[in-house]
Each structure stands twice: as C-alpha cells, then as structure tokens.
GROMACS .gro file of C-alpha atoms in nm:
model
  472
    1PRO     CA    1 -11.595   4.090  -0.740
    2ARG     CA    2 -11.468   4.366  -0.512
    3LEU     CA    3 -11.583   4.183  -0.199
    4ARG     CA    4 -11.408   3.865  -0.314
    5ALA     CA    5 -11.090   4.062  -0.372
    6LEU     CA    6 -11.112   4.224  -0.030
    7ALA     CA    7 -11.171   3.887   0.134
    8ALA     CA    8 -10.852   3.757  -0.026
    9GLU     CA    9 -10.654   4.066   0.079
   10ALA     CA   10 -10.784   4.034   0.438
   11ALA     CA   11 -10.680   3.668   0.465
   12PRO     CA   12 -10.543   3.566   0.808
   13LEU     CA   13 -10.169   3.591   0.883
   14PRO     CA   14 -10.118   3.302   1.130
   15SER     CA   15  -9.756   3.375   1.224
   16VAL     CA   16  -9.831   3.744   1.285
   17GLU     CA   17 -10.143   3.659   1.482
   18THR     CA   18  -9.953   3.414   1.706
   19LEU     CA   19  -9.679   3.666   1.777
   20LEU     CA   20  -9.923   3.946   1.854
   21ARG     CA   21 -10.131   3.726   2.085
   22GLN     CA   22  -9.817   3.623   2.274
   23ALA     CA   23  -9.676   3.974   2.302
   24LEU     CA   24  -9.972   4.208   2.353
   25ARG     CA   25 -10.229   4.227   2.630
   26ASP     CA   26 -10.594   4.199   2.535
   27ASP     CA   27 -10.655   4.535   2.705
   28ALA     CA   28 -10.334   4.697   2.576
   29ALA     CA   29 -10.308   5.071   2.638
   30ALA     CA   30 -10.343   5.305   2.342
   31THR     CA   31  -9.994   5.450   2.405
   32LEU     CA   32  -9.675   5.315   2.556
   33ARG     CA   33  -9.617   5.620   2.776
   34GLU     CA   34  -9.724   5.449   3.101
   35GLY     CA   35  -9.680   5.088   2.990
   36GLY     CA   36  -9.964   4.837   3.003
   37VAL     CA   37  -9.897   4.693   2.656
   38ILE     CA   38  -9.682   4.377   2.685
   39ARG     CA   39  -9.855   4.062   2.806
   40GLY     CA   40  -9.732   3.877   3.114
   41GLY     CA   41  -9.545   3.557   3.034
   42TYR     CA   42  -9.390   3.700   2.718
   43ASP     CA   43  -9.052   3.785   2.880
   44VAL     CA   44  -8.906   3.638   3.203
   45THR     CA   45  -8.708   3.950   3.296
   46PHE     CA   46  -9.009   4.175   3.242
   47ASP     CA   47  -9.225   3.940   3.452
   48GLU     CA   48  -8.979   3.953   3.742
   49LEU     CA   49  -8.965   4.333   3.732
   50CYS     CA   50  -9.341   4.349   3.729
   51ARG     CA   51  -9.358   4.105   4.020
   52GLN     CA   52  -9.121   4.320   4.222
   53ARG     CA   53  -9.317   4.630   4.130
   54ASP     CA   54  -9.664   4.489   4.194
   55HIS     CA   55  -9.605   4.247   4.486
   56SER     CA   56  -9.363   4.429   4.715
   57GLY     CA   57  -9.622   4.431   4.993
   58GLU     CA   58  -9.633   4.052   5.003
   59PHE     CA   59  -9.254   4.027   5.025
   60LEU     CA   60  -9.235   4.281   5.310
   61ALA     CA   61  -9.512   4.108   5.504
   62GLU     CA   62  -9.335   3.772   5.470
   63LEU     CA   63  -8.999   3.923   5.571
   64GLU     CA   64  -9.148   4.101   5.872
   65GLU     CA   65  -9.320   3.785   5.998
   66ARG     CA   66  -9.002   3.579   5.952
   67GLU     CA   67  -8.786   3.830   6.145
   68ARG     CA   68  -9.037   3.840   6.432
   69LYS     CA   69  -9.020   3.465   6.470
   70GLN     CA   70  -8.641   3.449   6.444
   71THR     CA   71  -8.576   3.732   6.692
   72GLY     CA   72  -8.875   3.677   6.919
   73ILE     CA   73  -8.948   4.053   6.902
   74LYS     CA   74  -9.322   4.067   6.837
   75ALA     CA   75  -9.320   4.449   6.815
   76LEU     CA   76  -9.073   4.448   6.522
   77ARG     CA   77  -9.205   4.634   6.217
   78ILE     CA   78  -9.077   4.712   5.870
   79GLU     CA   79  -9.123   5.085   5.790
   80TYR     CA   80  -9.028   5.326   5.512
   81ASN     CA   81  -8.958   5.696   5.475
   82ARG     CA   82  -8.800   5.902   5.200
   83VAL     CA   83  -8.488   5.988   5.398
   84HIS     CA   84  -8.380   5.644   5.522
   85GLY     CA   85  -8.573   5.416   5.287
   86TYR     CA   86  -8.679   5.075   5.427
   87PHE     CA   87  -8.573   4.973   5.781
   88LEU     CA   88  -8.662   4.742   6.070
   89GLU     CA   89  -8.794   4.930   6.373
   90VAL     CA   90  -8.760   4.777   6.724
   91PRO     CA   91  -8.866   4.928   7.061
   92ARG     CA   92  -8.559   5.040   7.262
   93SER     CA   93  -8.669   4.824   7.549
   94GLN     CA   94  -8.610   4.517   7.329
   95ALA     CA   95  -8.295   4.637   7.151
   96GLY     CA   96  -8.093   4.379   7.346
   97ALA     CA   97  -8.267   4.096   7.158
   98VAL     CA   98  -8.156   4.226   6.817
   99PRO     CA   99  -7.924   3.982   6.628
  100GLU     CA  100  -7.565   4.082   6.554
  101HIS     CA  101  -7.620   4.097   6.176
  102TYR     CA  102  -7.866   4.388   6.222
  103SER     CA  103  -7.694   4.718   6.131
  104ARG     CA  104  -7.818   5.023   6.323
  105ARG     CA  105  -7.945   5.297   6.088
  106GLN     CA  106  -8.103   5.546   6.330
  107THR     CA  107  -8.166   5.588   6.704
  108LEU     CA  108  -8.488   5.750   6.825
  109LYS     CA  109  -8.616   5.827   7.175
  110ASN     CA  110  -8.828   5.514   7.198
  111ALA     CA  111  -8.703   5.300   6.912
  112GLU     CA  112  -8.401   5.174   6.724
  113ARG     CA  113  -8.398   5.137   6.346
  114TYR     CA  114  -8.190   4.872   6.167
  115ILE     CA  115  -8.115   4.749   5.819
  116ILE     CA  116  -8.029   4.395   5.706
  117PRO     CA  117  -7.872   4.287   5.374
  118GLU     CA  118  -8.189   4.121   5.248
  119LEU     CA  119  -8.397   4.435   5.311
  120LYS     CA  120  -8.127   4.651   5.151
  121ASP     CA  121  -8.126   4.434   4.839
  122PHE     CA  122  -8.504   4.451   4.826
  123GLU     CA  123  -8.492   4.830   4.858
  124ASP     CA  124  -8.250   4.862   4.569
  125GLN     CA  125  -8.467   4.637   4.357
  126ILE     CA  126  -8.809   4.782   4.437
  127LEU     CA  127  -8.715   5.149   4.403
  128GLY     CA  128  -8.587   5.088   4.051
  129ALA     CA  129  -8.834   4.819   3.954
  130THR     CA  130  -9.098   5.056   3.813
  131ASP     CA  131  -8.852   5.243   3.592
  132LYS     CA  132  -8.680   4.922   3.492
  133ALA     CA  133  -9.011   4.752   3.410
  134LEU     CA  134  -9.120   5.045   3.187
  135ALA     CA  135  -8.780   5.055   3.016
  136ARG     CA  136  -8.794   4.680   2.957
  137GLU     CA  137  -9.147   4.706   2.820
  138ARG     CA  138  -9.043   4.977   2.576
  139TRP     CA  139  -8.750   4.766   2.461
  140LEU     CA  140  -8.977   4.465   2.413
  141TYR     CA  141  -9.219   4.677   2.212
  142GLU     CA  142  -8.944   4.805   1.983
  143ASP     CA  143  -8.818   4.449   1.945
  144LEU     CA  144  -9.171   4.339   1.855
  145LEU     CA  145  -9.187   4.602   1.580
  146GLU     CA  146  -8.859   4.476   1.436
  147ARG     CA  147  -8.986   4.117   1.436
  148LEU     CA  148  -9.305   4.232   1.259
  149ALA     CA  149  -9.120   4.438   0.996
  150PRO     CA  150  -9.088   4.154   0.740
  151SER     CA  151  -9.468   4.117   0.748
  152LEU     CA  152  -9.540   4.489   0.723
  153ALA     CA  153  -9.661   4.485   0.362
  154ASP     CA  154  -9.900   4.196   0.432
  155MET     CA  155 -10.033   4.370   0.743
  156GLN     CA  156 -10.088   4.697   0.558
  157ARG     CA  157 -10.272   4.519   0.278
  158CYS     CA  158 -10.491   4.341   0.533
  159ALA     CA  159 -10.559   4.668   0.720
  160ARG     CA  160 -10.661   4.848   0.400
  161ALA     CA  161 -10.895   4.565   0.308
  162LEU     CA  162 -11.054   4.560   0.654
  163ALA     CA  163 -11.095   4.939   0.647
  164GLU     CA  164 -11.270   4.926   0.311
  165LEU     CA  165 -11.491   4.638   0.425
  166ASP     CA  166 -11.578   4.839   0.737
  167VAL     CA  167 -11.684   5.140   0.527
  168LEU     CA  168 -11.880   4.929   0.280
  169GLY     CA  169 -12.049   4.742   0.563
  170SER     CA  170 -12.150   5.071   0.725
  171TYR     CA  171 -12.278   5.204   0.392
  172ALA     CA  172 -12.484   4.890   0.337
  173ASP     CA  173 -12.628   4.901   0.689
  174ARG     CA  174 -12.726   5.269   0.655
  175ALA     CA  175 -12.865   5.216   0.305
  176VAL     CA  176 -13.115   4.965   0.444
  177ALA     CA  177 -13.191   5.143   0.771
  178LEU     CA  178 -13.241   5.488   0.615
  179GLU     CA  179 -13.401   5.369   0.290
  180LEU     CA  180 -13.127   5.516   0.074
  181THR     CA  181 -13.113   5.488  -0.304
  182GLN     CA  182 -12.830   5.406  -0.541
  183PRO     CA  183 -12.727   5.725  -0.725
  184GLU     CA  184 -12.630   5.739  -1.089
  185LEU     CA  185 -12.293   5.900  -1.160
  186VAL     CA  186 -12.282   6.047  -1.511
  187GLU     CA  187 -12.028   6.230  -1.723
  188ARG     CA  188 -12.238   6.533  -1.810
  189PRO     CA  189 -12.247   6.822  -1.559
  190CYS     CA  190 -12.563   6.800  -1.352
  191ILE     CA  191 -12.712   6.759  -1.004
  192GLU     CA  192 -13.059   6.611  -1.038
  193ILE     CA  193 -13.226   6.482  -0.722
  194LYS     CA  194 -13.580   6.353  -0.685
  195GLY     CA  195 -13.738   6.347  -0.340
  196GLY     CA  196 -13.419   6.452  -0.164
  197ARG     CA  197 -13.405   6.439   0.218
  198HIS     CA  198 -13.168   6.539   0.496
  199PRO     CA  199 -13.116   6.219   0.701
  200LEU     CA  200 -13.016   6.393   1.025
  201VAL     CA  201 -13.312   6.633   1.023
  202GLU     CA  202 -13.541   6.349   0.921
  203ALA     CA  203 -13.415   6.133   1.210
  204SER     CA  204 -13.483   6.415   1.457
  205LEU     CA  205 -13.853   6.432   1.363
  206THR     CA  206 -14.071   6.210   1.577
  207ASP     CA  207 -14.379   6.232   1.354
  208ASN     CA  208 -14.203   6.128   1.029
  209THR     CA  209 -14.319   6.442   0.847
  210PHE     CA  210 -14.002   6.543   0.662
  211ILE     CA  211 -14.095   6.712   0.333
  212ALA     CA  212 -13.880   6.580   0.048
  213ASN     CA  213 -13.782   6.818  -0.234
  214ASP     CA  214 -13.635   6.803  -0.582
  215VAL     CA  215 -13.352   6.993  -0.748
  216ALA     CA  216 -13.241   7.009  -1.110
  217LEU     CA  217 -12.912   7.180  -1.188
  218ASP     CA  218 -12.755   7.147  -1.532
  219ASP     CA  219 -12.618   7.367  -1.809
  220ASP     CA  220 -12.960   7.532  -1.849
  221THR     CA  221 -12.991   7.614  -1.477
  222ARG     CA  222 -12.666   7.658  -1.287
  223MET     CA  223 -12.779   7.896  -1.013
  224LEU     CA  224 -13.085   7.885  -0.790
  225LEU     CA  225 -13.173   8.199  -0.592
  226VAL     CA  226 -13.340   8.056  -0.281
  227THR     CA  227 -13.578   8.282  -0.088
  228GLY     CA  228 -13.832   8.221   0.184
  229PRO     CA  229 -13.896   8.286   0.552
  230ASN     CA  230 -13.658   8.228   0.837
  231MET     CA  231 -13.711   7.874   0.974
  232GLY     CA  232 -13.870   7.788   0.639
  233GLY     CA  233 -13.613   7.522   0.547
  234LYS     CA  234 -13.375   7.705   0.311
  235SER     CA  235 -13.059   7.592   0.490
  236THR     CA  236 -13.183   7.233   0.520
  237TYR     CA  237 -13.267   7.225   0.149
  238MET     CA  238 -12.924   7.353   0.049
  239ARG     CA  239 -12.732   7.128   0.284
  240GLN     CA  240 -12.918   6.812   0.182
  241ILE     CA  241 -12.821   6.876  -0.180
  242ALA     CA  242 -12.455   6.912  -0.085
  243LEU     CA  243 -12.473   6.605   0.141
  244THR     CA  244 -12.631   6.395  -0.132
  245THR     CA  245 -12.365   6.508  -0.379
  246LEU     CA  246 -12.086   6.426  -0.136
  247LEU     CA  247 -12.225   6.083  -0.043
  248ALA     CA  248 -12.271   5.992  -0.408
  249HIS     CA  249 -11.908   6.073  -0.483
  250THR     CA  250 -11.787   5.860  -0.190
  251GLY     CA  251 -11.976   5.557  -0.324
  252CYS     CA  252 -12.259   5.570  -0.070
  253PHE     CA  253 -12.628   5.542  -0.146
  254VAL     CA  254 -12.814   5.870  -0.102
  255PRO     CA  255 -13.124   5.995   0.087
  256ALA     CA  256 -13.348   6.045  -0.217
  257LEU     CA  257 -13.591   5.864  -0.442
  258GLY     CA  258 -13.339   5.903  -0.721
  259ALA     CA  259 -13.025   6.102  -0.802
  260ARG     CA  260 -12.814   6.170  -1.107
  261ILE     CA  261 -12.484   6.340  -1.021
  262GLY     CA  262 -12.218   6.464  -1.263
  263PRO     CA  263 -11.850   6.537  -1.193
  264ILE     CA  264 -11.801   6.772  -0.895
  265ASP     CA  265 -11.446   6.874  -0.805
  266ARG     CA  266 -11.512   7.060  -0.478
  267ILE     CA  267 -11.794   7.179  -0.254
  268PHE     CA  268 -11.768   7.537  -0.122
  269THR     CA  269 -11.989   7.679   0.154
  270ARG     CA  270 -12.056   8.022   0.302
  271ILE     CA  271 -12.292   7.924   0.582
  272GLY     CA  272 -12.357   8.052   0.933
  273ALA     CA  273 -12.252   8.364   1.119
  274GLY     CA  274 -11.965   8.391   1.362
  275ASP     CA  275 -11.673   8.619   1.440
  276ASP     CA  276 -11.307   8.539   1.497
  277LEU     CA  277 -11.217   8.730   1.811
  278ALA     CA  278 -10.869   8.582   1.842
  279GLY     CA  279 -10.791   8.674   1.483
  280GLY     CA  280 -10.944   9.021   1.513
  281ARG     CA  281 -11.208   8.953   1.246
  282SER     CA  282 -11.569   9.063   1.273
  283THR     CA  283 -11.861   8.848   1.158
  284PHE     CA  284 -11.880   9.052   0.838
  285MET     CA  285 -11.505   9.012   0.777
  286VAL     CA  286 -11.536   8.634   0.820
  287GLU     CA  287 -11.820   8.631   0.565
  288MET     CA  288 -11.620   8.836   0.316
  289THR     CA  289 -11.309   8.618   0.362
  290GLU     CA  290 -11.507   8.302   0.294
  291MET     CA  291 -11.679   8.461  -0.005
  292ALA     CA  292 -11.346   8.578  -0.146
  293HIS     CA  293 -11.209   8.224  -0.118
  294ILE     CA  294 -11.508   8.090  -0.312
  295LEU     CA  295 -11.487   8.350  -0.588
  296ARG     CA  296 -11.114   8.289  -0.635
  297ASN     CA  297 -11.114   7.908  -0.622
  298ALA     CA  298 -11.449   7.770  -0.743
  299THR     CA  299 -11.470   7.629  -1.096
  300PRO     CA  300 -11.755   7.539  -1.334
  301HIS     CA  301 -11.733   7.186  -1.186
  302SER     CA  302 -11.782   7.304  -0.826
  303LEU     CA  303 -12.091   7.313  -0.606
  304VAL     CA  304 -12.127   7.640  -0.413
  305LEU     CA  305 -12.362   7.704  -0.120
  306VAL     CA  306 -12.409   8.067  -0.011
  307ASP     CA  307 -12.649   8.090   0.282
  308GLU     CA  308 -12.689   8.467   0.327
  309ILE     CA  309 -12.420   8.723   0.250
  310GLY     CA  310 -12.379   9.091   0.333
  311ARG     CA  311 -12.563   9.093   0.664
  312GLY     CA  312 -12.296   9.262   0.875
  313THR     CA  313 -12.300   9.603   0.709
  314SER     CA  314 -12.551   9.867   0.601
  315THR     CA  315 -12.855   9.758   0.400
  316TYR     CA  316 -12.739   9.907   0.072
  317ASP     CA  317 -12.378   9.793   0.114
  318GLY     CA  318 -12.496   9.440   0.192
  319LEU     CA  319 -12.739   9.434  -0.097
  320ALA     CA  320 -12.476   9.562  -0.337
  321LEU     CA  321 -12.222   9.303  -0.225
  322ALA     CA  322 -12.472   9.018  -0.240
  323TRP     CA  323 -12.578   9.131  -0.590
  324ALA     CA  324 -12.218   9.150  -0.712
  325CYS     CA  325 -12.124   8.812  -0.564
  326ALA     CA  326 -12.426   8.640  -0.717
  327ASP     CA  327 -12.354   8.806  -1.050
  328ALA     CA  328 -11.990   8.691  -1.041
  329LEU     CA  329 -12.084   8.333  -0.952
  330ALA     CA  330 -12.328   8.322  -1.243
  331THR     CA  331 -12.131   8.503  -1.512
  332GLN     CA  332 -11.764   8.448  -1.424
  333VAL     CA  333 -11.735   8.132  -1.210
  334GLY     CA  334 -12.022   7.933  -1.360
  335ALA     CA  335 -12.037   7.685  -1.071
  336PHE     CA  336 -12.352   7.505  -0.966
  337THR     CA  337 -12.476   7.749  -0.703
  338LEU     CA  338 -12.748   7.763  -0.440
  339PHE     CA  339 -12.768   8.126  -0.326
  340SER     CA  340 -12.997   8.187  -0.028
  341THR     CA  341 -13.090   8.547   0.053
  342HIS     CA  342 -13.342   8.775   0.221
  343TYR     CA  343 -13.265   9.057  -0.023
  344PHE     CA  344 -13.568   9.022  -0.250
  345GLU     CA  345 -13.406   9.266  -0.493
  346LEU     CA  346 -13.171   8.983  -0.592
  347THR     CA  347 -13.455   8.781  -0.737
  348SER     CA  348 -13.452   9.012  -1.041
  349LEU     CA  349 -13.115   8.859  -1.133
  350ALA     CA  350 -13.302   8.562  -1.274
  351GLU     CA  351 -13.443   8.789  -1.544
  352ARG     CA  352 -13.105   8.918  -1.662
  353LEU     CA  353 -12.865   8.629  -1.600
  354ARG     CA  354 -12.866   8.314  -1.808
  355ALA     CA  355 -12.895   7.976  -1.635
  356THR     CA  356 -13.035   8.144  -1.322
  357ALA     CA  357 -13.373   8.072  -1.163
  358ASN     CA  358 -13.572   8.160  -0.852
  359VAL     CA  359 -13.711   7.907  -0.606
  360HIS     CA  360 -13.865   7.963  -0.265
  361LEU     CA  361 -13.960   7.764   0.043
  362ASP     CA  362 -14.334   7.782   0.080
  363ALA     CA  363 -14.511   7.924   0.385
  364THR     CA  364 -14.849   8.076   0.457
  365GLU     CA  365 -15.001   8.300   0.719
  366HIS     CA  366 -15.315   8.204   0.907
  367ALA     CA  367 -15.475   8.407   1.186
  368GLY     CA  368 -15.159   8.610   1.229
  369GLU     CA  369 -14.941   8.298   1.259
  370VAL     CA  370 -14.690   8.173   1.002
  371VAL     CA  371 -14.720   7.810   0.892
  372PHE     CA  372 -14.409   7.660   0.731
  373LEU     CA  373 -14.481   7.418   0.448
  374TYR     CA  374 -14.111   7.334   0.374
  375ALA     CA  375 -14.192   7.267   0.008
  376VAL     CA  376 -13.971   7.414  -0.266
  377ARG     CA  377 -14.171   7.605  -0.529
  378PRO     CA  378 -14.062   7.787  -0.846
  379GLY     CA  379 -14.031   8.166  -0.833
  380PRO     CA  380 -13.936   8.412  -0.559
  381ALA     CA  381 -14.096   8.433  -0.214
  382SER     CA  382 -14.358   8.700  -0.155
  383GLN     CA  383 -14.235   8.799   0.193
  384SER     CA  384 -13.996   8.687   0.467
  385TYR     CA  385 -14.237   8.667   0.765
  386GLY     CA  386 -13.965   8.810   0.987
  387LEU     CA  387 -14.204   8.957   1.243
  388GLN     CA  388 -14.397   8.632   1.273
  389VAL     CA  389 -14.077   8.434   1.327
  390ALA     CA  390 -13.964   8.686   1.589
  391ARG     CA  391 -14.292   8.634   1.769
  392LEU     CA  392 -14.248   8.258   1.754
  393ALA     CA  393 -13.902   8.305   1.908
  394GLY     CA  394 -14.055   8.476   2.209
  395ILE     CA  395 -14.017   8.848   2.132
  396PRO     CA  396 -14.283   9.023   2.348
  397ASP     CA  397 -14.601   9.123   2.162
  398PRO     CA  398 -14.560   9.499   2.237
  399VAL     CA  399 -14.215   9.489   2.076
  400VAL     CA  400 -14.354   9.307   1.772
  401ALA     CA  401 -14.634   9.565   1.748
  402VAL     CA  402 -14.383   9.852   1.745
  403ALA     CA  403 -14.179   9.667   1.480
  404ARG     CA  404 -14.490   9.616   1.268
  405ALA     CA  405 -14.576   9.988   1.282
  406LYS     CA  406 -14.219  10.082   1.194
  407LEU     CA  407 -14.219   9.831   0.907
  408GLU     CA  408 -14.532   9.989   0.759
  409THR     CA  409 -14.369  10.333   0.782
  410LEU     CA  410 -14.048  10.214   0.617
  411GLU     CA  411 -14.236  10.036   0.339
  412ARG     CA  412 -14.442  10.351   0.271
  413GLN     CA  413 -14.131  10.569   0.264
  414TYR     CA  414 -13.959  10.324   0.034
  415ALA     CA  415 -14.257  10.324  -0.203
  416GLU     CA  416 -14.256  10.704  -0.210
  417ALA     CA  417 -13.880  10.718  -0.261
  418MET     CA  418 -13.903  10.483  -0.556
  419GLN     CA  419 -14.091  10.757  -0.743
  420LEU     CA  420 -13.790  10.994  -0.708
  421ASP     CA  421 -13.429  10.980  -0.813
  422PRO     CA  422 -13.231  10.816  -0.533
  423PRO     CA  423 -12.997  11.057  -0.354
  424ALA     CA  424 -12.629  11.010  -0.423
  425GLN     CA  425 -12.444  10.855  -0.135
  426MET     CA  426 -12.173  11.085   0.001
  427GLN     CA  427 -11.828  10.932  -0.012
  428LEU     CA  428 -11.639  10.938   0.315
  429PHE     CA  429 -11.343  11.144   0.189
  430GLU     CA  430 -11.505  11.331  -0.101
  431PRO     CA  431 -11.444  11.712  -0.085
  432ARG     CA  432 -11.744  11.928  -0.002
  433PRO     CA  433 -11.893  12.143  -0.285
  434ARG     CA  434 -11.667  12.444  -0.217
  435GLY     CA  435 -11.371  12.230  -0.112
  436ALA     CA  436 -11.164  12.305  -0.421
  437ASP     CA  437 -11.202  12.684  -0.378
  438LEU     CA  438 -11.121  12.655  -0.010
  439ILE     CA  439 -10.802  12.458  -0.080
  440ALA     CA  440 -10.698  12.702  -0.353
  441ARG     CA  441 -10.752  13.003  -0.124
  442LEU     CA  442 -10.544  12.837   0.152
  443GLY     CA  443 -10.265  12.763  -0.091
  444ALA     CA  444 -10.248  13.126  -0.202
  445LEU     CA  445 -10.196  13.265   0.148
  446GLN     CA  446  -9.851  13.395   0.252
  447PRO     CA  447  -9.863  13.389   0.636
  448ASP     CA  448  -9.513  13.539   0.683
  449ALA     CA  449  -9.602  13.842   0.471
  450MET     CA  450  -9.939  13.912   0.636
  451THR     CA  451 -10.013  14.162   0.910
  452PRO     CA  452 -10.222  14.045   1.206
  453ARG     CA  453 -10.525  14.230   1.065
  454GLU     CA  454 -10.480  14.071   0.722
  455ALA     CA  455 -10.448  13.727   0.882
  456LEU     CA  456 -10.768  13.779   1.081
  457GLN     CA  457 -10.951  13.894   0.770
  458ALA     CA  458 -10.830  13.584   0.580
  459ILE     CA  459 -10.966  13.360   0.856
  460TYR     CA  460 -11.310  13.527   0.825
  461GLU     CA  461 -11.305  13.480   0.447
  462LEU     CA  462 -11.208  13.111   0.476
  463LYS     CA  463 -11.483  13.052   0.734
  464ALA     CA  464 -11.739  13.213   0.506
  465LEU     CA  465 -11.625  13.002   0.213
  466ALA     CA  466 -11.638  12.680   0.420
  467SER     CA  467 -11.995  12.755   0.537
  468GLY     CA  468 -12.115  12.848   0.191
  469ASP     CA  469 -12.182  13.215   0.274
  470ASP     CA  470 -11.918  13.356   0.044
  471ASP     CA  471 -12.095  13.552  -0.232
  472ARG     CA  472 -11.787  13.573  -0.446
   0.00000   0.00000   0.00000
C-alpha cells in the first residue's frame, strides 16, 4: 500500500517537466555563481549575449579579413591592450592607404593605430557581454522560479515521494545483498539480537569468518560489563548492537538472524580517545565531558555505549571514576548499557547491582601467542593479554620481556598489599599532622613587640615544630 501511495505522489508533472527541459541545461551547474544553468534557445537576448561572449574571435577574424581586402593593406591587424582596447594596426609605411573613416588612436615608431565605428561598437558590446550574460541568466533563473511557484506544492510532494522511494529501494537492495533480516519492533523495553553482525567489519574480511554474537537486554539485564583483551572485538560487539538498534528504528532490515527491539529514545556513546587542542581540553577532559553529558541526559529508554573510561588519570582515580559512572548508570539512569572496561575490579559490580551482568570476548593463549576467538561468553575475562597484544603490534621482544618482569613484580606487590590495610591517600591541600599547632603558634606571635633575639628564637621553634622535632 505504501508503494502504491508513493507512486501516486510521484506522478509526472508534464507542464513543469516541459518548462524545466526548455529552461535548464542538461549539465546545469550546481550553483548560479558562474552561470552555466540556462539552456541555449530559451531566451533570444541571452543567446545573443552568449554569442558575443563566446564567439568574439570569429567576428574579429571576419572583420580583419574584410578590412584587408577593402584597404589592400595585407599587413593590417586587429590588436587589443588594456589601455586602448581594440584597434586596427597598420605599418607606417602603408599609412597613406588608410581610408578617411579610420580615426587615429595612437602613433608608434613603426606603426599607426586606428579605430573604426564598427570595431568601437564591438568593443563596447564584448567587454560588457560577460557581465550582461550572467546578469541576464540570473534574471531568467529568478523568473523561472516565479513561473514554477504555482506548482511548488506538487513538486515538493513529488520530491518527498522520490526521496522515500530512493531510501526504500536502497534498503531493499542492501537487505538482499547483505542477507539482512526483518526486525520486530515491540512495545516492551528490550534489545534482543540473535546472531548479530557488523556489516562493515564483515565486508572487510576476505575469508568470510565474522563471528556472530547474541545480546539480550531487558528489565532483568539492563547493563552488560564487557571485558576481554585488546583487539578481542569488544568495540565491534558494542557498535554492532547500536547499529542494529538504529537501523531497526529507521525501518531498515538488520544484520542479524533475528532481532526484537523495544522503544529507544536516544543512543549515547563514549567511544575512542582524542584531545581537543583548540578548545584546551585534554583527552581525559574530553572523556569526562562526554560522560557527564550521558549521565545528565540518558533515560531508562536510552542505549548507552561506554567503551573505556578513566584512562587519562592515575590508576586509582580512573578506577574510582569508572566504578562510580557504572554504578550511576545502573542505579540512577537505568538505561540499557554496554560498559567496556579493562578495570577487572568493576566486574564485581555484577554481584551487587541488580540487572547487571558480566560478559567477555573470548581469547586463548597458545605457545606464548594470543588467539582471538571473538565469541561473547558469560562472565568476566580472566586477563587482558596486554603484553601479547603489544608484541603483536611490533613492540621489541626485549621491551616486552622487561614489561613482563615488571608486571610480575607489580602483581606480587599487589597481592601482598591486599593482606594489609590500604594506606590513606594524602589530599593535596590537607594540613600536615602538626599543621594546626604550627598555624596557632604563628597566629600568637607579635612581631612588632619582639626583640631580634626573640624573633630568631621563634623561627627556631617554628622550624622544629614543622619538622616534627618539637618535644612540647
């Protein structure tokens, strides 16, 4: 029914078509700035201006040949310069053969230059022909718009119908070519995808080995904490879910075996790393700004993608921020959320937050090499394989070896530290232990009433108090 309605709305407009074919060139320019829009033959005045503009060389050649024959001066030439314009140039030795109607314009050492009425008229016409032709073309274009105005509503209706047919035709073509599936749009809140794929990544693979994955988000599971190695497919997995959701809501078939999508009002993303030098914002500041926008604007009907957060600051600061943001998305915002992270500590959130679950992208290690399986599995990842990925990227083996040794040391120290109470982190502007006494002692001093010896003694006392050596 919709296609039949669009066909009726896109019905031909014969009178408009005839006018447009008469008025516009087949290769009309995109803008009218330099002309090239109005078709030749549409307007006599415009055609004459164009002829003068485009065929001046032919006229000059004909005029020059005619004057040579009439005067018998074979060396006569028509020339041009910016100062004197167009003129007839004759050798001085033949100046006596020049007709009386020739008006002398300039005398040179070896030549005389003349002007005749016909050449003067041509000069006036040709020098203004380009500007006049462009002005005439603009007037014709404005006149064309006025003549089309009564048909504007019909043309707009036809254009809308053609645009929709174009989109639907593209959707249909891609649905067949990419083996897409019709999604089911439902009223209940959910994003359920079976065998989901990312069509761009899939098209880039020459061996047709894209690993399809499922996702099930509903009221029972609103947040997925996604862990796994770098290059393991976390970003692809998250993006294909957002892409499928977006395509479904535009009316397009989706890259999946099946999909059931509920109402989604907006899609928010915190993906990638990049600074804003012109705006004076660091990479971390950009991340925080994007995250703040999500936390303030997302709703329970939104889809949120957070692909790493808190990387541009210290480990504990980053972990704390990532923890707090994930907690807020789960407990306060309630949006459907895919939260990718390398902070494995965050995986414990699934145990304390409702509607939160862990998934990971599978990988295995064989003979010291990491093998990515790209399959989504329940539960958190066991490790991130960062050193193996660094080696794959081309980091020299000696550097990787040093990193591996340092990693073992850090992991051992962390395990030992976990048996003790963690040290309190010093605040940047917190007073030192004896700070209050030191400030009180300073406040009690009366510099104007002190002798030099008393002042020196006070300095020694304050120094002792600041260093912690004061036994009082």
